[in-house]
PDB file of C-alpha atoms in Angstrom:
ATOM      1  CA  MET U   1     -29.670  17.499  25.964  1.00  0.00           C
ATOM      2  CA  ASP U   2     -33.046  17.148  27.678  1.00  0.00           C
ATOM      3  CA  ASP U   3     -35.757  19.837  27.422  1.00  0.00           C
ATOM      4  CA  ARG U   4     -35.040  21.407  30.826  1.00  0.00           C
ATOM      5  CA  ALA U   5     -31.321  21.708  30.081  1.00  0.00           C
ATOM      6  CA  ARG U   6     -32.081  23.203  26.664  1.00  0.00           C
ATOM      7  CA  LEU U   7     -34.475  25.771  28.147  1.00  0.00           C
ATOM      8  CA  LYS U   8     -31.874  26.670  30.771  1.00  0.00           C
ATOM      9  CA  THR U   9     -29.302  27.195  28.010  1.00  0.00           C
ATOM     10  CA  LEU U  10     -31.731  29.393  26.063  1.00  0.00           C
ATOM     11  CA  LEU U  11     -32.515  31.471  29.154  1.00  0.00           C
ATOM     12  CA  VAL U  12     -28.831  32.022  29.905  1.00  0.00           C
ATOM     13  CA  GLU U  13     -28.029  32.869  26.269  1.00  0.00           C
ATOM     14  CA  ARG U  14     -31.045  35.075  25.541  1.00  0.00           C
ATOM     15  CA  SER U  15     -32.414  36.375  28.829  1.00  0.00           C
ATOM     16  CA  VAL U  16     -29.763  36.650  31.563  1.00  0.00           C
ATOM     17  CA  ARG U  17     -27.574  39.748  31.761  1.00  0.00           C
ATOM     18  CA  LEU U  18     -24.814  40.316  34.321  1.00  0.00           C
ATOM     19  CA  GLY U  19     -24.112  43.823  35.619  1.00  0.00           C
ATOM     20  CA  ASP U  20     -25.699  46.403  37.904  1.00  0.00           C
ATOM     21  CA  PHE U  21     -29.478  46.708  37.519  1.00  0.00           C
ATOM     22  CA  THR U  22     -32.414  48.335  39.280  1.00  0.00           C
ATOM     23  CA  LEU U  23     -35.407  46.011  39.513  1.00  0.00           C
ATOM     24  CA  VAL U  24     -39.051  47.088  39.246  1.00  0.00           C
ATOM     25  CA  GLY U  25     -39.400  47.354  43.042  1.00  0.00           C
ATOM     26  CA  GLY U  26     -36.299  49.586  43.252  1.00  0.00           C
ATOM     27  CA  ALA U  27     -33.913  46.922  44.587  1.00  0.00           C
ATOM     28  CA  ARG U  28     -30.440  46.608  43.064  1.00  0.00           C
ATOM     29  CA  SER U  29     -29.279  43.359  41.485  1.00  0.00           C
ATOM     30  CA  MET U  30     -26.069  42.007  39.942  1.00  0.00           C
ATOM     31  CA  TYR U  31     -28.131  40.253  37.269  1.00  0.00           C
ATOM     32  CA  TYR U  32     -31.247  40.806  35.216  1.00  0.00           C
ATOM     33  CA  VAL U  33     -33.494  38.208  33.615  1.00  0.00           C
ATOM     34  CA  ASP U  34     -35.707  39.295  30.697  1.00  0.00           C
ATOM     35  CA  VAL U  35     -37.524  35.987  30.227  1.00  0.00           C
ATOM     36  CA  ARG U  36     -39.596  37.425  27.361  1.00  0.00           C
ATOM     37  CA  ARG U  37     -36.505  37.221  25.139  1.00  0.00           C
ATOM     38  CA  THR U  38     -36.835  33.444  25.539  1.00  0.00           C
ATOM     39  CA  THR U  39     -40.608  32.965  25.885  1.00  0.00           C
ATOM     40  CA  MET U  40     -41.272  34.983  22.748  1.00  0.00           C
ATOM     41  CA  SER U  41     -38.965  32.776  20.670  1.00  0.00           C
ATOM     42  CA  ALA U  42     -40.465  29.763  18.915  1.00  0.00           C
ATOM     43  CA  GLU U  43     -38.194  27.252  20.661  1.00  0.00           C
ATOM     44  CA  GLY U  44     -38.603  28.943  24.040  1.00  0.00           C
ATOM     45  CA  GLN U  45     -42.407  28.875  23.715  1.00  0.00           C
ATOM     46  CA  ALA U  46     -42.400  25.178  22.874  1.00  0.00           C
ATOM     47  CA  LEU U  47     -40.117  24.317  25.795  1.00  0.00           C
ATOM     48  CA  VAL U  48     -41.909  26.517  28.355  1.00  0.00           C
ATOM     49  CA  GLY U  49     -45.242  25.068  27.240  1.00  0.00           C
ATOM     50  CA  LYS U  50     -44.049  21.484  27.504  1.00  0.00           C
ATOM     51  CA  LEU U  51     -42.167  21.831  30.799  1.00  0.00           C
ATOM     52  CA  GLY U  52     -44.772  24.124  32.360  1.00  0.00           C
ATOM     53  CA  TRP U  53     -47.712  21.918  31.434  1.00  0.00           C
ATOM     54  CA  THR U  54     -45.874  18.790  32.638  1.00  0.00           C
ATOM     55  CA  LEU U  55     -45.163  20.395  36.025  1.00  0.00           C
ATOM     56  CA  VAL U  56     -48.762  21.611  36.388  1.00  0.00           C
ATOM     57  CA  ASP U  57     -50.288  18.340  35.183  1.00  0.00           C
ATOM     58  CA  GLN U  58     -48.177  16.307  37.649  1.00  0.00           C
ATOM     59  CA  ARG U  59     -49.643  18.328  40.529  1.00  0.00           C
ATOM     60  CA  SER U  60     -53.246  17.421  39.559  1.00  0.00           C
ATOM     61  CA  LEU U  61     -54.481  20.938  40.316  1.00  0.00           C
ATOM     62  CA  GLY U  62     -57.637  20.668  38.220  1.00  0.00           C
ATOM     63  CA  ILE U  63     -57.057  24.016  36.550  1.00  0.00           C
ATOM     64  CA  THR U  64     -59.372  25.198  33.792  1.00  0.00           C
ATOM     65  CA  HIS U  65     -57.577  28.442  32.877  1.00  0.00           C
ATOM     66  CA  VAL U  66     -54.050  29.863  32.858  1.00  0.00           C
ATOM     67  CA  GLY U  67     -52.990  33.517  32.766  1.00  0.00           C
ATOM     68  CA  GLY U  68     -51.518  36.453  34.552  1.00  0.00           C
ATOM     69  CA  LEU U  69     -50.629  40.104  34.431  1.00  0.00           C
ATOM     70  CA  THR U  70     -49.912  41.231  30.887  1.00  0.00           C
ATOM     71  CA  MET U  71     -47.259  41.301  29.314  1.00  0.00           C
ATOM     72  CA  GLY U  72     -44.688  38.979  30.863  1.00  0.00           C
ATOM     73  CA  ALA U  73     -47.270  36.323  31.696  1.00  0.00           C
ATOM     74  CA  ASP U  74     -48.887  36.278  28.251  1.00  0.00           C
ATOM     75  CA  PRO U  75     -46.428  34.126  26.268  1.00  0.00           C
ATOM     76  CA  VAL U  76     -46.053  31.742  29.221  1.00  0.00           C
ATOM     77  CA  ALA U  77     -49.826  31.331  29.598  1.00  0.00           C
ATOM     78  CA  TYR U  78     -50.346  30.859  25.857  1.00  0.00           C
ATOM     79  CA  ALA U  79     -47.538  28.280  25.667  1.00  0.00           C
ATOM     80  CA  ILE U  80     -49.006  26.254  28.550  1.00  0.00           C
ATOM     81  CA  ALA U  81     -52.536  26.489  27.114  1.00  0.00           C
ATOM     82  CA  HIS U  82     -51.286  25.339  23.712  1.00  0.00           C
ATOM     83  CA  ARG U  83     -49.412  22.392  25.205  1.00  0.00           C
ATOM     84  CA  SER U  84     -52.426  21.384  27.316  1.00  0.00           C
ATOM     85  CA  TRP U  85     -54.489  21.133  24.122  1.00  0.00           C
ATOM     86  CA  LEU U  86     -51.797  19.047  22.397  1.00  0.00           C
ATOM     87  CA  ASP U  87     -51.832  16.678  25.387  1.00  0.00           C
ATOM     88  CA  GLY U  88     -55.610  16.316  25.220  1.00  0.00           C
ATOM     89  CA  HIS U  89     -56.477  18.284  28.383  1.00  0.00           C
ATOM     90  CA  PRO U  90     -57.389  21.787  27.105  1.00  0.00           C
ATOM     91  CA  VAL U  91     -56.875  24.671  29.507  1.00  0.00           C
ATOM     92  CA  ASP U  92     -57.763  28.115  28.145  1.00  0.00           C
ATOM     93  CA  ALA U  93     -55.646  31.237  28.617  1.00  0.00           C
ATOM     94  CA  PHE U  94     -56.524  34.710  29.863  1.00  0.00           C
ATOM     95  CA  SER U  95     -54.713  38.019  30.384  1.00  0.00           C
ATOM     96  CA  VAL U  96     -55.068  40.446  33.275  1.00  0.00           C
ATOM     97  CA  ARG U  97     -54.705  44.114  32.355  1.00  0.00           C
ATOM     98  CA  LYS U  98     -52.925  46.441  34.786  1.00  0.00           C
ATOM     99  CA  LYS U  99     -56.171  48.416  34.882  1.00  0.00           C
ATOM    100  CA  ALA U 100     -59.595  47.955  33.320  1.00  0.00           C
ATOM    101  CA  LYS U 101     -60.139  49.289  29.811  1.00  0.00           C
ATOM    102  CA  GLU U 102     -61.823  52.664  29.651  1.00  0.00           C
ATOM    103  CA  HIS U 103     -63.789  51.716  26.522  1.00  0.00           C
ATOM    104  CA  GLY U 104     -65.765  48.785  25.140  1.00  0.00           C
ATOM    105  CA  LEU U 105     -66.746  46.383  27.890  1.00  0.00           C
ATOM    106  CA  GLY U 106     -64.292  47.945  30.351  1.00  0.00           C
ATOM    107  CA  GLN U 107     -62.812  44.588  31.269  1.00  0.00           C
ATOM    108  CA  ARG U 108     -59.711  44.004  33.332  1.00  0.00           C
ATOM    109  CA  ILE U 109     -59.497  40.303  32.413  1.00  0.00           C
ATOM    110  CA  GLU U 110     -59.429  39.345  28.733  1.00  0.00           C
ATOM    111  CA  GLY U 111     -60.016  35.918  27.253  1.00  0.00           C
ATOM    112  CA  GLY U 112     -63.484  34.976  28.423  1.00  0.00           C
ATOM    113  CA  LEU U 113     -62.602  33.834  31.941  1.00  0.00           C
ATOM    114  CA  PRO U 114     -65.753  32.390  33.560  1.00  0.00           C
ATOM    115  CA  SER U 115     -66.411  33.230  37.200  1.00  0.00           C
ATOM    116  CA  ASP U 116     -66.270  29.543  38.164  1.00  0.00           C
ATOM    117  CA  ALA U 117     -62.786  29.038  36.666  1.00  0.00           C
ATOM    118  CA  ARG U 118     -59.976  27.348  38.589  1.00  0.00           C
ATOM    119  CA  CYS U 119     -56.882  29.294  37.580  1.00  0.00           C
ATOM    120  CA  LEU U 120     -53.136  28.951  37.375  1.00  0.00           C
ATOM    121  CA  VAL U 121     -51.637  32.440  37.652  1.00  0.00           C
ATOM    122  CA  VAL U 122     -48.350  32.646  35.760  1.00  0.00           C
ATOM    123  CA  GLU U 123     -45.338  34.937  35.815  1.00  0.00           C
ATOM    124  CA  ASP U 124     -42.244  34.972  33.668  1.00  0.00           C
ATOM    125  CA  VAL U 125     -40.050  36.103  36.589  1.00  0.00           C
ATOM    126  CA  ILE U 126     -41.198  36.423  40.175  1.00  0.00           C
ATOM    127  CA  THR U 127     -39.273  38.568  42.649  1.00  0.00           C
ATOM    128  CA  SER U 128     -41.356  40.144  45.419  1.00  0.00           C
ATOM    129  CA  GLY U 129     -44.650  38.731  44.129  1.00  0.00           C
ATOM    130  CA  GLY U 130     -46.330  42.080  43.496  1.00  0.00           C
ATOM    131  CA  SER U 131     -47.405  41.342  39.911  1.00  0.00           C
ATOM    132  CA  ALA U 132     -48.664  37.890  40.827  1.00  0.00           C
ATOM    133  CA  MET U 133     -50.668  39.391  43.711  1.00  0.00           C
ATOM    134  CA  GLN U 134     -52.226  41.942  41.325  1.00  0.00           C
ATOM    135  CA  ALA U 135     -53.312  39.081  39.058  1.00  0.00           C
ATOM    136  CA  ILE U 136     -54.581  36.991  41.991  1.00  0.00           C
ATOM    137  CA  THR U 137     -56.599  39.953  43.292  1.00  0.00           C
ATOM    138  CA  ALA U 138     -58.138  40.525  39.845  1.00  0.00           C
ATOM    139  CA  VAL U 139     -58.994  36.826  39.440  1.00  0.00           C
ATOM    140  CA  HIS U 140     -60.611  36.727  42.887  1.00  0.00           C
ATOM    141  CA  ALA U 141     -62.551  39.948  42.159  1.00  0.00           C
ATOM    142  CA  HIS U 142     -63.823  38.239  39.001  1.00  0.00           C
ATOM    143  CA  GLY U 143     -65.160  35.397  41.173  1.00  0.00           C
ATOM    144  CA  ALA U 144     -62.686  32.734  40.046  1.00  0.00           C
ATOM    145  CA  THR U 145     -60.261  30.788  42.242  1.00  0.00           C
ATOM    146  CA  VAL U 146     -56.486  30.504  42.085  1.00  0.00           C
ATOM    147  CA  ALA U 147     -55.063  27.000  42.456  1.00  0.00           C
ATOM    148  CA  ALA U 148     -51.375  27.933  42.193  1.00  0.00           C
ATOM    149  CA  VAL U 149     -48.817  30.349  40.801  1.00  0.00           C
ATOM    150  CA  PHE U 150     -46.369  29.180  38.136  1.00  0.00           C
ATOM    151  CA  THR U 151     -43.152  30.979  37.238  1.00  0.00           C
ATOM    152  CA  VAL U 152     -40.358  30.300  34.793  1.00  0.00           C
ATOM    153  CA  VAL U 153     -37.816  31.979  37.112  1.00  0.00           C
ATOM    154  CA  ASP U 154     -38.108  32.597  40.860  1.00  0.00           C
ATOM    155  CA  ARG U 155     -35.506  35.114  42.040  1.00  0.00           C
ATOM    156  CA  GLU U 156     -36.178  33.847  45.600  1.00  0.00           C
ATOM    157  CA  GLU U 157     -36.620  37.338  47.019  1.00  0.00           C
ATOM    158  CA  GLY U 158     -39.844  36.952  48.992  1.00  0.00           C
ATOM    159  CA  ALA U 159     -42.519  35.998  46.473  1.00  0.00           C
ATOM    160  CA  GLY U 160     -42.706  32.371  47.560  1.00  0.00           C
ATOM    161  CA  ALA U 161     -43.338  33.287  51.179  1.00  0.00           C
ATOM    162  CA  LEU U 162     -45.961  35.863  50.162  1.00  0.00           C
ATOM    163  CA  MET U 163     -47.826  33.331  47.997  1.00  0.00           C
ATOM    164  CA  GLU U 164     -47.618  30.601  50.639  1.00  0.00           C
ATOM    165  CA  ALA U 165     -49.030  33.053  53.226  1.00  0.00           C
ATOM    166  CA  GLU U 166     -51.983  33.501  50.843  1.00  0.00           C
ATOM    167  CA  GLY U 167     -52.362  29.708  50.681  1.00  0.00           C
ATOM    168  CA  VAL U 168     -51.210  29.599  47.065  1.00  0.00           C
ATOM    169  CA  PRO U 169     -48.417  27.153  46.161  1.00  0.00           C
ATOM    170  CA  VAL U 170     -45.672  28.311  43.764  1.00  0.00           C
ATOM    171  CA  LEU U 171     -44.460  26.047  40.970  1.00  0.00           C
ATOM    172  CA  THR U 172     -41.027  26.999  39.609  1.00  0.00           C
ATOM    173  CA  LEU U 173     -38.963  25.851  36.638  1.00  0.00           C
ATOM    174  CA  PHE U 174     -35.701  27.651  37.581  1.00  0.00           C
ATOM    175  CA  THR U 175     -34.316  29.737  40.414  1.00  0.00           C
ATOM    176  CA  GLY U 176     -32.460  32.949  39.722  1.00  0.00           C
ATOM    177  CA  ARG U 177     -29.467  31.533  41.594  1.00  0.00           C
ATOM    178  CA  GLU U 178     -29.378  28.529  39.258  1.00  0.00           C
ATOM    179  CA  LEU U 179     -29.379  30.738  36.142  1.00  0.00           C
ATOM    180  CA  LEU U 180     -26.864  33.173  37.651  1.00  0.00           C
ATOM    181  CA  GLU U 181     -24.412  30.347  38.413  1.00  0.00           C
ATOM    182  CA  THR U 182     -24.715  28.988  34.869  1.00  0.00           C
ATOM    183  CA  ALA U 183     -24.329  32.478  33.367  1.00  0.00           C
ATOM    184  CA  ARG U 184     -21.147  33.083  35.406  1.00  0.00           C
ATOM    185  CA  GLU U 185     -19.717  29.719  34.306  1.00  0.00           C
ATOM    186  CA  SER U 186     -20.462  30.615  30.673  1.00  0.00           C
ATOM    187  CA  ALA U 187     -18.959  34.129  30.873  1.00  0.00           C
TER     188      ALA U 187
END
């Protein structure tokens, strides 16, 4: 089994649930994907890092940093950063808080992101694109640029169009439809 097939199997086994769910934006769905159950596992981290970095590296985006809105983006960003170092092209990670800290340095972005960074904003699952847009806005406010958005799973419910309208390409490992079909076959 190749790495993509293995990651797909892990996602279906660990992260996909069939049923009746309310998503963060209030929409109803017949399936739910909690990608963190996969990206926080050792094997899932290794596979997401390898496949994510390969996809990003093939696009020659010239990124210097990878991160997104905490908490779903964190393990994905760290896995890609780790893999980039193993491959000899280090890209550092960062995390975007939902709001700036009210103590210490009062930062919204953690990880030492320089203002001249060229960033890959990551998501574990992207639906409407709201979380990715929050991260993009924070990165832009910091003075850095966004080269692309990367997601493990795109539910194909408007995020791609929103990102493209902002001039930001979306790189995707799996669609929600693809995982849903596999989950139904396995049930």
